[in-house]
Amino acid sequence: MPLVRRDYEGPEDLRSMQELARECWRLEGPYVPVTVGDLAWLMYQHLDKLSETRIRLWIEEETGKARAWAWLWLPAALIFLVHPGERDGPVLDELLDWFEREAGSDEGYLGITVLEHDERAVASVAGRGYRPHEGAMLHTVRSLAEPISEPLVPEGFTVRTVQGEADLERRVEVHRAAFAPSRVVPESYRALMRAHPYRADLDNVVEAPDGTLAAFCLCWLDEVNRVGELEPVGTHPDYQRRGLARAVCLAGLRGLEEHGAETAVVYAVEGSGAAELYRSIGFRTISRHLELRRPVEPGNKPAPSRVNDSITG
């Protein structure tokens, strides 16, 4: 079926990108590099996100459904998703050509993130001269049919969910403290709270005795595929090493299970404390998100092997 290639035009396109992620989970889950929640978080966590990115879509002309998308984080980092039904065609090569044409070279390299399980994509990227960069992000999952431990916190602390606008300022404060320096601000988090598929009853926090929010675990639910994601998770530096991150993640898992999820997914840097935390609450590694890099001379752009922006079969 003919495809239209065009740039991102607005929130309706984000929903199309999320629907593609949802369809890929239906067909290939859990070996899919993103969830519907990932895309909402990536788009809305900061203000003016589109000013620092470029997005390209491959859309089925007849149905209007996205069959692939490429998301360039300027100057030179790419994430992408291609429908399994398009992998035998030209779309992946076109997508990589587009990235190499649009990317800058200020960093001295181009970087593409690929799920290790997707051997075809790894081979295609490697065939263009990209090589694995040190470190990787673990792709971990757990069944929510398995027992989920009770979230235990020190006396005086409370595990609960966000109460909408009333918690906005404090919710942003704890995120900024956990990920300092952070560009998350009340305006961006408010936009996130209005975005699909955010749910306040899956935005879990730990409240300290003085009313400060001490830890958080934002969960995202794909109701169609019954999969939930934990992203992001953090603890205020003043409250670390008290088991709060573990407790709030367990609360998040229980909330996802109560809302119908059967599987949970979370990502963590290989060898990190977060990876050990997730392992301790039942997650197991099934793949890795690899960053493959190719050096380029600053001031120069690589010449893509093929560029095709037309409507084709």
XYZ file of C-alpha atoms in Angstrom:
313
model
C 0.000 0.000 0.000
C 1.421 3.446 -0.894
C 3.146 5.427 1.854
C 3.367 9.175 2.343
C 6.583 10.540 3.821
C 6.248 13.802 5.738
C 7.387 15.717 8.815
C 5.606 15.790 12.166
C 2.675 18.212 12.219
C 1.214 18.079 15.750
C -0.389 16.067 18.565
C -2.438 13.917 16.190
C 0.816 12.625 14.755
C 2.033 11.756 18.249
C -1.102 9.669 18.703
C -0.326 7.934 15.397
C 3.184 7.201 16.640
C 1.731 5.801 19.860
C -0.708 3.648 17.902
C 2.182 2.197 15.915
C 3.963 1.388 19.181
C 0.780 -0.246 20.447
C 0.461 -2.313 17.247
C 4.096 -3.423 17.459
C 3.511 -4.553 21.049
C 0.498 -6.541 19.870
C 2.601 -8.268 17.226
C 6.013 -8.545 18.889
C 5.779 -7.573 22.554
C 7.755 -7.422 24.725
C 10.532 -7.022 22.130
C 9.556 -3.450 21.206
C 11.874 -0.487 21.942
C 9.184 1.991 23.096
C 5.758 2.094 24.731
C 2.893 4.535 24.342
C 4.017 6.115 27.626
C 7.607 6.589 26.476
C 6.441 8.771 23.630
C 4.258 10.970 25.851
C 7.093 11.423 28.345
C 9.640 12.188 25.630
C 7.387 14.775 24.010
C 6.094 16.631 27.069
C 8.719 16.416 29.813
C 10.289 19.699 28.651
C 8.855 22.841 27.120
C 9.398 23.444 23.383
C 10.589 19.887 22.799
C 10.033 20.171 19.070
C 12.594 22.965 18.830
C 15.343 20.481 19.640
C 14.103 17.524 17.618
C 13.010 16.513 14.137
C 10.387 13.834 13.499
C 9.594 12.074 10.227
C 6.609 9.787 9.589
C 5.844 7.134 6.994
C 2.042 7.042 6.726
C -0.227 4.632 4.909
C -1.951 6.758 2.284
C -5.282 4.918 2.385
C -5.717 4.517 6.161
C -3.677 7.415 7.556
C -1.902 5.031 9.959
C 1.789 5.449 10.733
C 3.888 2.555 9.502
C 7.208 3.993 10.669
C 8.632 7.041 12.373
C 12.059 8.483 13.043
C 12.799 10.859 15.919
C 16.036 12.840 15.643
C 17.343 14.440 18.839
C 19.499 17.275 17.625
C 22.199 17.331 16.741
C 22.743 13.648 16.017
C 20.825 10.988 18.021
C 18.082 8.809 16.535
C 15.335 6.557 17.845
C 12.887 4.928 15.447
C 10.142 2.360 15.023
C 9.152 0.387 11.927
C 6.076 -1.807 11.600
C 7.080 -5.471 11.131
C 5.189 -5.505 7.843
C 7.520 -2.856 6.401
C 10.827 -4.482 7.265
C 11.237 -6.246 3.939
C 10.756 -2.985 2.049
C 12.739 0.230 1.645
C 11.455 2.063 4.734
C 14.346 1.378 7.111
C 16.940 2.486 4.569
C 14.886 5.604 3.796
C 14.604 6.338 7.494
C 18.347 6.041 8.022
C 19.009 8.160 4.927
C 16.730 10.868 6.331
C 18.558 10.810 9.657
C 21.972 11.115 8.059
C 20.749 13.970 5.904
C 19.196 15.914 8.791
C 21.686 15.227 11.579
C 24.369 17.690 12.534
C 27.956 16.800 13.292
C 28.748 19.046 16.247
C 29.210 16.034 18.530
C 31.714 14.423 16.166
C 29.528 11.340 15.712
C 26.087 10.119 14.709
C 24.260 7.867 17.167
C 21.399 5.427 16.566
C 19.657 3.459 19.315
C 18.506 -0.038 18.348
C 17.011 -2.891 20.358
C 19.556 -5.709 20.308
C 16.792 -8.255 19.670
C 16.056 -6.585 16.302
C 18.894 -8.286 14.470
C 17.866 -6.956 11.065
C 17.938 -3.331 12.234
C 21.246 -3.857 14.037
C 22.746 -5.321 10.861
C 21.397 -2.488 8.700
C 22.851 0.169 10.971
C 26.153 -1.662 11.377
C 26.351 -1.995 7.600
C 26.562 1.786 7.394
C 29.678 1.852 9.547
C 28.124 2.295 12.981
C 29.638 0.427 15.914
C 28.359 -0.223 19.459
C 29.192 2.483 21.971
C 30.143 1.498 25.517
C 27.272 0.841 27.886
C 23.707 -0.127 27.128
C 20.206 0.287 28.490
C 18.696 -2.946 29.760
C 15.222 -3.881 28.486
C 13.630 -5.661 31.446
C 10.184 -7.142 32.026
C 8.222 -8.963 34.708
C 4.895 -10.734 34.865
C 2.300 -9.080 37.074
C 0.768 -12.494 37.722
C 3.693 -13.138 40.044
C 3.325 -11.946 43.664
C 4.075 -8.248 44.220
C 5.504 -7.466 47.641
C 3.838 -4.951 49.914
C 5.285 -1.426 49.600
C 6.938 -0.785 52.982
C 8.079 2.694 54.032
C 9.488 4.104 57.290
C 7.092 5.317 59.954
C 5.486 8.623 59.046
C 5.936 8.166 55.287
C 2.956 7.491 53.012
C 2.700 5.883 49.580
C -0.062 7.406 47.461
C -0.887 8.694 43.992
C -0.840 12.254 42.693
C -3.899 14.362 43.395
C -3.903 16.309 40.163
C -3.185 20.033 40.109
C -2.987 20.169 43.909
C 0.257 18.165 43.791
C 1.731 19.732 40.659
C 4.356 21.983 42.263
C 5.568 19.326 44.707
C 5.578 16.646 41.999
C 7.828 18.797 39.851
C 10.078 19.649 42.808
C 10.818 16.013 43.621
C 11.553 15.202 39.983
C 13.914 18.155 39.656
C 15.713 17.159 42.855
C 16.101 13.537 41.772
C 17.377 14.411 38.286
C 19.205 17.681 38.936
C 19.840 19.592 36.807
C 16.413 19.105 35.259
C 14.362 21.059 32.738
C 11.025 19.695 33.961
C 8.892 22.647 35.108
C 5.257 22.986 36.207
C 4.155 24.084 32.730
C 5.686 21.050 31.040
C 4.378 18.624 33.651
C 0.903 20.136 33.359
C 1.033 19.458 29.606
C 2.153 15.906 30.344
C -0.787 15.402 32.709
C -3.145 16.356 29.877
C -1.511 14.009 27.382
C -2.551 10.488 26.426
C -2.199 8.084 28.263
C -1.228 9.891 31.514
C -3.272 8.905 34.564
C -2.888 10.568 37.957
C -3.916 7.315 39.629
C -0.780 5.713 38.167
C 1.531 8.602 39.134
C 2.870 7.183 42.389
C 4.692 9.159 45.082
C 6.008 8.756 48.612
C 5.120 11.618 50.940
C 7.446 12.411 53.860
C 6.118 13.280 57.337
C 6.484 17.028 56.636
C 4.460 16.804 53.408
C 7.465 16.834 51.080
C 7.340 14.368 48.214
C 10.348 12.104 48.640
C 10.164 9.592 45.764
C 8.114 8.863 42.674
C 7.300 6.243 40.046
C 5.245 7.345 37.071
C 3.501 4.388 35.440
C 1.992 4.197 31.975
C -0.681 1.743 30.892
C -1.270 0.319 27.437
C -4.745 -1.046 28.046
C -4.941 -2.819 24.683
C -1.830 -4.920 25.256
C -2.184 -5.060 29.038
C 1.363 -3.795 29.498
C 2.558 -1.142 31.902
C 5.791 0.816 32.068
C 7.672 2.494 34.912
C 9.167 5.773 33.602
C 10.592 7.793 35.234
C 11.514 6.643 38.751
C 13.464 8.741 41.228
C 14.181 9.661 44.845
C 14.951 13.063 46.353
C 18.634 13.094 47.463
C 17.586 13.924 51.032
C 15.623 10.676 51.271
C 17.826 8.135 49.535
C 18.821 4.756 51.006
C 15.554 4.334 52.899
C 13.884 1.886 50.513
C 11.547 4.515 49.109
C 12.280 3.807 45.445
C 11.582 0.130 45.997
C 8.339 0.906 47.813
C 7.034 3.353 45.227
C 7.869 0.946 42.369
C 6.017 -1.860 44.118
C 3.050 0.473 44.559
C 3.253 1.249 40.856
C 3.268 -2.436 39.939
C 0.253 -3.064 42.152
C -1.574 -0.169 40.554
C -0.842 -1.436 37.069
C -2.053 -4.911 37.990
C -5.239 -3.490 39.501
C -5.927 -1.646 36.242
C -5.574 -4.769 34.128
C -1.906 -4.916 33.142
C -0.374 -8.371 32.874
C 3.225 -7.375 32.074
C 5.472 -4.528 33.244
C 8.529 -3.128 31.497
C 11.272 -0.805 32.702
C 14.657 0.264 31.329
C 17.868 0.771 33.308
C 21.509 1.489 32.554
C 23.476 -1.731 32.576
C 25.366 -2.171 35.851
C 23.546 0.671 37.627
C 21.916 0.705 41.032
C 18.567 1.127 39.301
C 19.139 -2.101 37.372
C 19.773 -3.930 40.637
C 16.646 -2.397 42.193
C 14.470 -3.584 39.325
C 16.025 -7.049 39.423
C 15.232 -7.244 43.148
C 11.519 -6.639 42.517
C 11.182 -9.287 39.845
C 12.301 -7.764 36.546
C 14.488 -9.835 34.220
C 16.574 -8.653 31.292
C 15.392 -9.865 27.876
C 17.300 -7.491 25.578
C 19.395 -4.330 25.506
C 19.020 -0.931 23.884
C 22.309 -0.447 22.035
C 23.659 2.901 20.902
C 25.615 2.481 17.686
C 27.851 5.366 16.670
C 29.707 6.467 13.551
C 32.320 9.206 13.702
C 31.928 12.257 11.471
C 34.100 15.299 11.032
C 32.678 18.406 12.749
C 31.169 20.717 10.176
C 30.505 17.908 7.702
C 27.386 15.847 7.074
C 27.458 12.277 5.769
C 25.939 11.691 2.353
C 22.988 9.299 2.631
C 22.953 6.386 0.242
C 19.408 7.063 -0.958
C 16.823 9.810 -0.428
C 13.165 9.254 -1.303
C 10.454 11.614 -0.129
C 7.842 10.684 -2.714
C 4.674 8.619 -2.496
C 5.539 5.064 -3.500
C 4.049 1.611 -3.428
